[in-house]
PDB file of C-alpha atoms in Angstrom:
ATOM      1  CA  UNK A  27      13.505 -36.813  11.816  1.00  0.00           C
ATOM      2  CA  UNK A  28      10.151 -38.625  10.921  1.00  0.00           C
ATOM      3  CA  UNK A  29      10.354 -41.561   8.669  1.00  0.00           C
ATOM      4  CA  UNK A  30       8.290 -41.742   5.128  1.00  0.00           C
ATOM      5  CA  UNK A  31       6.924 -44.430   3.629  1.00  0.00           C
ATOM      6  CA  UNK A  32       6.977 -43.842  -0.423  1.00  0.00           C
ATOM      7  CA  UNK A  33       5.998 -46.840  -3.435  1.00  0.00           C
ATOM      8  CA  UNK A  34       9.120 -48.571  -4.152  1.00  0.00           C
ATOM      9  CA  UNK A  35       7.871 -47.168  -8.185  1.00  0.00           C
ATOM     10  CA  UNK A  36       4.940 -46.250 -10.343  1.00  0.00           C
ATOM     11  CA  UNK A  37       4.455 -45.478 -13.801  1.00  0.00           C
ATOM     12  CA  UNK A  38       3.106 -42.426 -15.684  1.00  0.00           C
ATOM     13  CA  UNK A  39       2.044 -41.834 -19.533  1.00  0.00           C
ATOM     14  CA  UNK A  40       4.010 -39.149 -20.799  1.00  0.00           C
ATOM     15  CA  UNK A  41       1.323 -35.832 -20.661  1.00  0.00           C
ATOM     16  CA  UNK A  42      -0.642 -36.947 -17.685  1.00  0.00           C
ATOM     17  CA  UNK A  43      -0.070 -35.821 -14.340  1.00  0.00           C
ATOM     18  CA  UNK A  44       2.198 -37.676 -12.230  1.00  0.00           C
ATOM     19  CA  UNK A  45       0.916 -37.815  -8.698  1.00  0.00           C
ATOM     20  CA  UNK A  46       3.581 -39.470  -5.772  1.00  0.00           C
ATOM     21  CA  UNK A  47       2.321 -40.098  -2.564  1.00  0.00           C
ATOM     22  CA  UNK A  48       4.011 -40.204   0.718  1.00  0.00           C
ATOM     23  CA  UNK A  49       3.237 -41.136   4.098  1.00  0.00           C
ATOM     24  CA  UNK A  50       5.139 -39.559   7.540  1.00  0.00           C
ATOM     25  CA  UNK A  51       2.459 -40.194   9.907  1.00  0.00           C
ATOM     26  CA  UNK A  52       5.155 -39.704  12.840  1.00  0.00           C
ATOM     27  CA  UNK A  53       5.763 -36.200  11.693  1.00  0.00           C
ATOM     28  CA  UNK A  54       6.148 -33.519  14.101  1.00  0.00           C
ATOM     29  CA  UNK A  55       4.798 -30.130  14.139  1.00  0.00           C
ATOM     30  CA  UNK A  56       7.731 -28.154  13.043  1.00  0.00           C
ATOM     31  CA  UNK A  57       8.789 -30.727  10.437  1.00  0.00           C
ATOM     32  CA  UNK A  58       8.937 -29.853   6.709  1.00  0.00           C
ATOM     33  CA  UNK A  59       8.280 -31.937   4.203  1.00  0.00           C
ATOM     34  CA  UNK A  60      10.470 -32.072   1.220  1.00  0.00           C
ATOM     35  CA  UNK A  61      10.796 -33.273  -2.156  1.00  0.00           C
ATOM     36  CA  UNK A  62      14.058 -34.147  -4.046  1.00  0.00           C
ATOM     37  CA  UNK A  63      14.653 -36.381  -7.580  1.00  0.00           C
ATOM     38  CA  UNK A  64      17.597 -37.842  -8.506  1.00  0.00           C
ATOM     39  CA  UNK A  65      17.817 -38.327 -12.544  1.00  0.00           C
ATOM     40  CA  UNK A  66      20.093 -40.962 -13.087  1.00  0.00           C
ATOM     41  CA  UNK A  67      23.855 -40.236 -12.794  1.00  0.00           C
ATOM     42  CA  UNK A  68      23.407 -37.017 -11.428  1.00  0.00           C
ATOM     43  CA  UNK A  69      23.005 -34.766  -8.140  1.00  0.00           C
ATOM     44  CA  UNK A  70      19.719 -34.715  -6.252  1.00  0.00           C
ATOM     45  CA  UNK A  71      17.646 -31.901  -7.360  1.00  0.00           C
ATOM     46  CA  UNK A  72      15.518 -30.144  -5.045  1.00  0.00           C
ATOM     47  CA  UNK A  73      11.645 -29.529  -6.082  1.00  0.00           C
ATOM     48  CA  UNK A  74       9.624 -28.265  -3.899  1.00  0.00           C
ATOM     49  CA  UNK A  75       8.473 -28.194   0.048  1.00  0.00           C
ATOM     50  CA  UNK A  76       6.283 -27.222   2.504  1.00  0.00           C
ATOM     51  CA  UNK A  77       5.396 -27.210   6.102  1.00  0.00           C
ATOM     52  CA  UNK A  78       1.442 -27.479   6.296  1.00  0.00           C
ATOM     53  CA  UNK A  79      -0.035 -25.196   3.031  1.00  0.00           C
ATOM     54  CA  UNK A  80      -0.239 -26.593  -0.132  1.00  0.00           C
ATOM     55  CA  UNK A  81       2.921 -25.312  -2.357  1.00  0.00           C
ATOM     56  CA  UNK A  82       3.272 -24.717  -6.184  1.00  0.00           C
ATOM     57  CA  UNK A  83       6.339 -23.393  -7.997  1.00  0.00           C
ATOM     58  CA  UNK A  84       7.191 -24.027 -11.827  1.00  0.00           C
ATOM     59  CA  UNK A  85       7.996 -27.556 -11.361  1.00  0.00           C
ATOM     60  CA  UNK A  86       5.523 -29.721  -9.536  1.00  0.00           C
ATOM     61  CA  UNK A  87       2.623 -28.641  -6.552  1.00  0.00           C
ATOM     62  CA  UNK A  88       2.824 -30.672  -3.160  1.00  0.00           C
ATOM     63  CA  UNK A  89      -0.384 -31.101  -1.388  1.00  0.00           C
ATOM     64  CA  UNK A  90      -0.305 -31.871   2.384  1.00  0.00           C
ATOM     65  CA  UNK A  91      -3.296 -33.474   4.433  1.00  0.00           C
ATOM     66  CA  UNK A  92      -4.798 -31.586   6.672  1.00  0.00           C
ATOM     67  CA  UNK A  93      -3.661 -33.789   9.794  1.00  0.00           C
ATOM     68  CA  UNK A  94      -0.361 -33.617   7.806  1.00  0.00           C
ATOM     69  CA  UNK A  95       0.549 -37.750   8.055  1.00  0.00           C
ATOM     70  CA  UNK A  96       0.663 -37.588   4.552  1.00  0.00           C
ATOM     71  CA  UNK A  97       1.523 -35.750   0.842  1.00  0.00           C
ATOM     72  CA  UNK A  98       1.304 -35.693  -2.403  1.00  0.00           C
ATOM     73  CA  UNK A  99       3.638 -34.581  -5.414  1.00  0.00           C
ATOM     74  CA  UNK A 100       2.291 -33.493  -8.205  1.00  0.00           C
ATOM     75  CA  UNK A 101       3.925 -33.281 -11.728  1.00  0.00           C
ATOM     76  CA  UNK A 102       1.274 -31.657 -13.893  1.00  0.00           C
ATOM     77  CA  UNK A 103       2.240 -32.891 -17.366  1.00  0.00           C
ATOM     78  CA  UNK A 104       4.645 -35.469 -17.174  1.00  0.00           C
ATOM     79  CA  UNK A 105       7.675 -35.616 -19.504  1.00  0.00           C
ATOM     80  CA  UNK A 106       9.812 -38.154 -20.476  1.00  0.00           C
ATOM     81  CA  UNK A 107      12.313 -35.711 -18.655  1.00  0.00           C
ATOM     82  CA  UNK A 108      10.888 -36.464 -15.596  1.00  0.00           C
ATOM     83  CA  UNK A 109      11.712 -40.369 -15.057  1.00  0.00           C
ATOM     84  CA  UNK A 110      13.887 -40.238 -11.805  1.00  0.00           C
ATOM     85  CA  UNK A 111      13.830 -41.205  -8.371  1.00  0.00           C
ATOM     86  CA  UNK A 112      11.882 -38.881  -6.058  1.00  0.00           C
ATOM     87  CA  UNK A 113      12.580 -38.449  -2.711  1.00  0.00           C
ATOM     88  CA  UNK A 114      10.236 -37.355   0.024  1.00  0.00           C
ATOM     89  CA  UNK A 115      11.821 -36.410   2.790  1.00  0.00           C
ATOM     90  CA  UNK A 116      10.845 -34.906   6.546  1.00  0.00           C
ATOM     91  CA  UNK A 117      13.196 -32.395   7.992  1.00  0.00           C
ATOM     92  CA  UNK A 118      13.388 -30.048  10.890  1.00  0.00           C
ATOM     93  CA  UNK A 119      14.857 -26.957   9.898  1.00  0.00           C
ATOM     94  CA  UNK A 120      17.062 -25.781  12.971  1.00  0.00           C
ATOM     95  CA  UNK A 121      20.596 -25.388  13.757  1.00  0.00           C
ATOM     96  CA  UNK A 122      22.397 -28.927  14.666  1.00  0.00           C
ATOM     97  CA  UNK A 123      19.770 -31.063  12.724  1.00  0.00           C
ATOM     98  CA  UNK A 124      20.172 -29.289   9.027  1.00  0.00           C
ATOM     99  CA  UNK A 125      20.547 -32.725   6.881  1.00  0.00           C
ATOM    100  CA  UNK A 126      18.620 -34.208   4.673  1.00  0.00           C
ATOM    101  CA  UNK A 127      18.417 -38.450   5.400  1.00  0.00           C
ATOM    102  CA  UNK A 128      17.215 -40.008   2.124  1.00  0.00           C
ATOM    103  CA  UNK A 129      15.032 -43.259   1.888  1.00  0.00           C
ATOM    104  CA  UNK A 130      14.997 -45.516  -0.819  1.00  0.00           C
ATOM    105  CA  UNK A 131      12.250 -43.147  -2.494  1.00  0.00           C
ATOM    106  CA  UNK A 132       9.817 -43.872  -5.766  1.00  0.00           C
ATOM    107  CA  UNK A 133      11.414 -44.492  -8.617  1.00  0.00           C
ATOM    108  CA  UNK A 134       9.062 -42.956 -11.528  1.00  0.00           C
ATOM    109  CA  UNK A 135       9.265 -43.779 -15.303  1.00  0.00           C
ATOM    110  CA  UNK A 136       7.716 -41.904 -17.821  1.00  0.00           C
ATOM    111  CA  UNK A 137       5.762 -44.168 -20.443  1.00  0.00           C
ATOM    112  CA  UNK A 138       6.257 -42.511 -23.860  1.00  0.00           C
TER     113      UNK A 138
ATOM    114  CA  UNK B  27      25.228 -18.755  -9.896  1.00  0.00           C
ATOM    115  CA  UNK B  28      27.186 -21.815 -11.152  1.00  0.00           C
ATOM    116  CA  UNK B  29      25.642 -23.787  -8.199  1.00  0.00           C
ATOM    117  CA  UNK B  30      27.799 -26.248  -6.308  1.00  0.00           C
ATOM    118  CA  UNK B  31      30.873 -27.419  -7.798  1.00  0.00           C
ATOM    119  CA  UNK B  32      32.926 -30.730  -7.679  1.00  0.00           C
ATOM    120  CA  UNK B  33      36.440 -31.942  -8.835  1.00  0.00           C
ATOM    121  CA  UNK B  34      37.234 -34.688 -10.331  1.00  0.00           C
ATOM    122  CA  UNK B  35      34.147 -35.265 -11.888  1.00  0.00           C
ATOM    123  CA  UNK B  36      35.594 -39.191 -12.636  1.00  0.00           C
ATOM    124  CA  UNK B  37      38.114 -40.535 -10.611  1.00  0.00           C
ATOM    125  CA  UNK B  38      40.073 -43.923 -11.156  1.00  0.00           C
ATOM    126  CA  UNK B  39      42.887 -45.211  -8.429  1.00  0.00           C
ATOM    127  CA  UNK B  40      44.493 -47.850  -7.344  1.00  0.00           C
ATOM    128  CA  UNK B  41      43.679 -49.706  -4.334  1.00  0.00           C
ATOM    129  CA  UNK B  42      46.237 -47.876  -1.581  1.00  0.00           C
ATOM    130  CA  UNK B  43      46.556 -44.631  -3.030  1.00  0.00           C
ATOM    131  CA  UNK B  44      44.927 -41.232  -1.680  1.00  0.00           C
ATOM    132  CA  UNK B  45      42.035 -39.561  -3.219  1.00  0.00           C
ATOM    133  CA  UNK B  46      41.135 -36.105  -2.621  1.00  0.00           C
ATOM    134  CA  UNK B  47      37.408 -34.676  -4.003  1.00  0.00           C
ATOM    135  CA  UNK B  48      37.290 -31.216  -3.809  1.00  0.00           C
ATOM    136  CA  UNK B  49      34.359 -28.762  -3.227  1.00  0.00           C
ATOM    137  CA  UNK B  50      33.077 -24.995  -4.350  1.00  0.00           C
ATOM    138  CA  UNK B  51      29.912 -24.374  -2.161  1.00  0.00           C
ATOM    139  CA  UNK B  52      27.415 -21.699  -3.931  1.00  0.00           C
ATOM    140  CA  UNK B  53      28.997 -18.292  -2.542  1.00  0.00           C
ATOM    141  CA  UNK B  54      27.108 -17.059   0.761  1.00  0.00           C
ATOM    142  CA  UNK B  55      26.279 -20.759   1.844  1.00  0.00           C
ATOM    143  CA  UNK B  56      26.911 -21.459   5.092  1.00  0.00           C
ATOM    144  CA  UNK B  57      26.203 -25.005   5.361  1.00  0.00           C
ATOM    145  CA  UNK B  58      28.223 -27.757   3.321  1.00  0.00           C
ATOM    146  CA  UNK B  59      27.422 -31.428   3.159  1.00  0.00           C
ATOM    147  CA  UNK B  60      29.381 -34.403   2.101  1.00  0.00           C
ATOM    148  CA  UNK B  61      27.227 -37.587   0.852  1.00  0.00           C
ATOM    149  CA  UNK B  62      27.838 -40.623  -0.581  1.00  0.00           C
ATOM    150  CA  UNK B  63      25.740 -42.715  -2.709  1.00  0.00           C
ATOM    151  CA  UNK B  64      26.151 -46.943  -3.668  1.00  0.00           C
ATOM    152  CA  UNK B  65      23.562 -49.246  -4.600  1.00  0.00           C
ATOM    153  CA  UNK B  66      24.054 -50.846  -1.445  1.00  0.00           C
ATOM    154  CA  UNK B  67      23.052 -48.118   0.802  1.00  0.00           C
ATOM    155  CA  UNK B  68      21.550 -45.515  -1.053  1.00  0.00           C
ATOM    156  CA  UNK B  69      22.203 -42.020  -0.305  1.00  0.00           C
ATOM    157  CA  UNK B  70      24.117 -41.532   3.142  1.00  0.00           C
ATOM    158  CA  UNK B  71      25.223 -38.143   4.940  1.00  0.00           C
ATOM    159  CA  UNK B  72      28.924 -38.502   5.682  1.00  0.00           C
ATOM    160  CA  UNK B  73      29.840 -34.875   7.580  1.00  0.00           C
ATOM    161  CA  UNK B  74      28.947 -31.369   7.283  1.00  0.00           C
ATOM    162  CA  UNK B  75      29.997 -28.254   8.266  1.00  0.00           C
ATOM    163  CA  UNK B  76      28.770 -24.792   9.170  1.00  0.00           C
ATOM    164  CA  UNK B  77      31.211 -21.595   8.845  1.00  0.00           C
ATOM    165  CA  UNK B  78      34.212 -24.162   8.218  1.00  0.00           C
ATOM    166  CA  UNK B  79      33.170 -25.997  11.276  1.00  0.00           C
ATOM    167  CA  UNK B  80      32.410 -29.588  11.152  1.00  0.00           C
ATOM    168  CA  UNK B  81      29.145 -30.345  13.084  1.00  0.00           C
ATOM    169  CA  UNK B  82      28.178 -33.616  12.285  1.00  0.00           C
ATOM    170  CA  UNK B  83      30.839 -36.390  10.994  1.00  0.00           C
ATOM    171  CA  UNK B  84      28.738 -39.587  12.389  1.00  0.00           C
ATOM    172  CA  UNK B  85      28.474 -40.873   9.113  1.00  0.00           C
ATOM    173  CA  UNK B  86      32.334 -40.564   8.431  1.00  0.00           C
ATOM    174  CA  UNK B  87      33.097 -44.539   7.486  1.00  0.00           C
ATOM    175  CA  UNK B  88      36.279 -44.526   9.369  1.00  0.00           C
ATOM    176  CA  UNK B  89      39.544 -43.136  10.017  1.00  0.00           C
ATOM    177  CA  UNK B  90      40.841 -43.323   6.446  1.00  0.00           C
ATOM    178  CA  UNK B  91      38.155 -40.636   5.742  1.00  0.00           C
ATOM    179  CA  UNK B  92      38.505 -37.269   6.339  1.00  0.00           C
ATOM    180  CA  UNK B  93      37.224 -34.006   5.545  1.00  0.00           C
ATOM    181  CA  UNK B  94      38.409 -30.263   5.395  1.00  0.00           C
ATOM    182  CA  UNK B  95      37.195 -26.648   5.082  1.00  0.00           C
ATOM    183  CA  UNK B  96      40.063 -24.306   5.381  1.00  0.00           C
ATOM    184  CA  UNK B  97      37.724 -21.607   4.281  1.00  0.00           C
ATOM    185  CA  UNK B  98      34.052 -20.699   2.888  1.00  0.00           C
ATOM    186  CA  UNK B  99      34.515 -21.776  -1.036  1.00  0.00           C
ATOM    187  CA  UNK B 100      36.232 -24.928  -0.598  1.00  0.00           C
ATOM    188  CA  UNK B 101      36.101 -28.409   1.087  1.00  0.00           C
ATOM    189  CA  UNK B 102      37.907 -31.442   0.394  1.00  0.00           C
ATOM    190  CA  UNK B 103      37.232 -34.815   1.770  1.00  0.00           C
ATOM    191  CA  UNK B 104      40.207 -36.876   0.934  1.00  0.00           C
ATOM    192  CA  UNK B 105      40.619 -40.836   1.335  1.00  0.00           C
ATOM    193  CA  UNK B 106      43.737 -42.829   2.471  1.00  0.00           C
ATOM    194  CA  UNK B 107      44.588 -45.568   1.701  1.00  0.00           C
ATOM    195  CA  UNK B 108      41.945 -45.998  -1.026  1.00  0.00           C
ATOM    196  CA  UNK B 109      39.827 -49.154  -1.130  1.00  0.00           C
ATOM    197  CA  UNK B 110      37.981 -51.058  -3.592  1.00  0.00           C
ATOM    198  CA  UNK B 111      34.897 -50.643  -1.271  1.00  0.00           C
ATOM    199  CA  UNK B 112      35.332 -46.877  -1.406  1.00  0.00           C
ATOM    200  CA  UNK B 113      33.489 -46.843  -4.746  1.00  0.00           C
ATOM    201  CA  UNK B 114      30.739 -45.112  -5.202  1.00  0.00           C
ATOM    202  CA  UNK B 115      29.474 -41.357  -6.194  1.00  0.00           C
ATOM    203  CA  UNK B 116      30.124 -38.563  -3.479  1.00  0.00           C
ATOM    204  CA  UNK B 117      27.998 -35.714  -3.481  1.00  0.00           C
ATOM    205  CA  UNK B 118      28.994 -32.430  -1.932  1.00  0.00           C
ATOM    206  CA  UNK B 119      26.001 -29.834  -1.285  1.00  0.00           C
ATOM    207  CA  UNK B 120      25.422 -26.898  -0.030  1.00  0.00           C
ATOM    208  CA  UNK B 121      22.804 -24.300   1.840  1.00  0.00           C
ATOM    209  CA  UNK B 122      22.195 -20.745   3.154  1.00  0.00           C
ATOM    210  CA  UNK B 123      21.881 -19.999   7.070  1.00  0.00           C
ATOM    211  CA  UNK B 124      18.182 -18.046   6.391  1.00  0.00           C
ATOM    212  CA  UNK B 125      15.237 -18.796   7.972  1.00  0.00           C
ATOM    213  CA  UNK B 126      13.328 -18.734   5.097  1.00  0.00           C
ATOM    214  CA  UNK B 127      15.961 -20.167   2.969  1.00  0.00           C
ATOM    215  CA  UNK B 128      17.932 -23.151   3.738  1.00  0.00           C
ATOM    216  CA  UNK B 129      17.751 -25.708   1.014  1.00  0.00           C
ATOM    217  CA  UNK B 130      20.015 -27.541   0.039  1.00  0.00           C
ATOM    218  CA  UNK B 131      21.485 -28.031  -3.118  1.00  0.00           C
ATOM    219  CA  UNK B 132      23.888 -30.680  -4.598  1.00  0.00           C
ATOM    220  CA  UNK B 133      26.928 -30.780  -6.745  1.00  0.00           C
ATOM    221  CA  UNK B 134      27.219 -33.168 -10.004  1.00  0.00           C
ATOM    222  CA  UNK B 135      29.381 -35.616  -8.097  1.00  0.00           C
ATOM    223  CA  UNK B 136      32.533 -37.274  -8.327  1.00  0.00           C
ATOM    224  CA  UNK B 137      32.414 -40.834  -9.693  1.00  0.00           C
ATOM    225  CA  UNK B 138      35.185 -42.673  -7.614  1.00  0.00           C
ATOM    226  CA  UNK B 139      36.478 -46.050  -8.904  1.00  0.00           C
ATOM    227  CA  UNK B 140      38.999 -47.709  -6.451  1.00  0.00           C
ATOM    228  CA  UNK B 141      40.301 -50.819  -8.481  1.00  0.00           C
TER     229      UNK B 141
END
C-alpha cells in the first residue's frame, strides 16, 4: 500500500471548518483513500473514503486532487467532539491485501 | 447492529499468566482483524482472518501469541505466558466480503495491563 504523509497536528476553533490534508503521491490507480479518527481511549472510527470523486456523507466531505497525490478532509463545523487523531490511510481493496496499516496520523484539537 | 464486540473490556494479570480477549464480529462479516495499539508503535495489524481462516498473521509478535476462530461470531486471541511488555489496547474489527462494501469497523478494545 502507498504511504501518506499527514501534519503531525493542527488546531481548529470550535464552528469553523476543519480541513486535514494528506499527501500519497505514490498512490496507485486502484488505491482508495480512507479516513479513520481515533477519539481518545476508544476504537478507530471510520469516516469517510473515496477512490478518485469527491465524497460527502453526514460526517465530513473528502476532496481528492485531480492527479490524486493528494486529499483533503473536511469537517464542516467543527465541534469540540471532534478533537481526535485522524488517520488517512491508502488501501487496495482486493482479496489477500484487505488491512488497513495506520501512520502516526494528525492529531486535531478543537479550540473552544 | 451492536457493531463489533470485545471481552474484557479491562484486563489486569500477572506477569506469567494467560490472557484470552475474545471477539463478536458484526453478523455477516467475513473479514476479522486483530490490532494492537501502544504509544510506542502506534496502531499495528497483528492477524486476520476470512471465513475462520487466518490469512495474514505477519504481525503476530511471537509464539506466545495466538489467535482463533472456531466459527463466524467469535475469535479469541489469547496470550501465554503474559508479559509486562504485552500491555497495550487490542482492537478486534471487522468487515463484509462486498465489493462495494468492505469497511472496516472496530471494537471498543480491551485494555490489557500485564504487571
Amino acid at each position: 500500500d502507498a504511504k501518506t504523509t499527514q501534519p503531525p497536528s493542527m488546531d481548529c476553533a470550535e464552528g469553523r471548518a476543519a480541513n486535514l490534508p494528506c499527501n500519497h503521491s505514490t498512490i496507485s490507480g486502484n488505491e482508495y483513500v480512507y479516513w479513520y479518527r481515533q477519539i481518545h481511549s476508544q476504537g478507530p472510527q471510520y469516516i469517510i473514503h473515496g477512490l478518485k470523486n469527491n465524497e460527502t456523507n453526514e460526517m465530513a466531505s473528502l476532496i481528492i486532487t485531480e492527479d490524486r497525490k493528494s486529499s483533503t478532509l473536511i469537517l464542516p463545523h467543527a465541534t469540540l467532539r471532534d478533537t481526535a487523531v485522524y488517520y488517512c490511510i491508502v488501501r487496495v481493496r482486493s482479496f489477500g491485501n484487505e488491512k488497513l496499516t495506520f501512520g502516526t496520523g494528525t492529531r486535531l484539537t478543537i479550540i473552544p | 447492529d451492536a457493531g463489533v464486540i470485545q471481552s474484557p473490556r479491562h484486563e489486569v494479570t500477572e506477569m506469567g499468566q494467560e490472557v484470552t480477549l475474545r471477539c463478536k464480529p458484526i453478523s455477516g462479516h467475513d473479514y476479522l482483524f486483530w490490532y494492537r495499539q501502544t504509544m510506542m508503535r502506534g496502531l499495528e495489524l497483528l492477524i486476520y482472518f476470512n471465513n475462520n481462516v487466518p490469512i495474514d498473521d505477519s504481525g503476530m509478535p511471537e509464539d506466545r501469541f495466538s489467535a482463533k476462530m472456531p466459527n463466524a461470531s467469535f475469535s479469541t486471541l489469547k496470550i501465554q505466558p503474559s508479559e509486562p511488555r504485552d500491555s497495550a489496547v487490542y482492537f478486534c474489527a471487522s468487515s463484509g466480503d462486498r465489493a462495494m462494501e468492505n469497511t472496516i469497523y472496530f471494537g471498543e478494545g480491551s485494555w490489557l495491563t500485564v504487571v
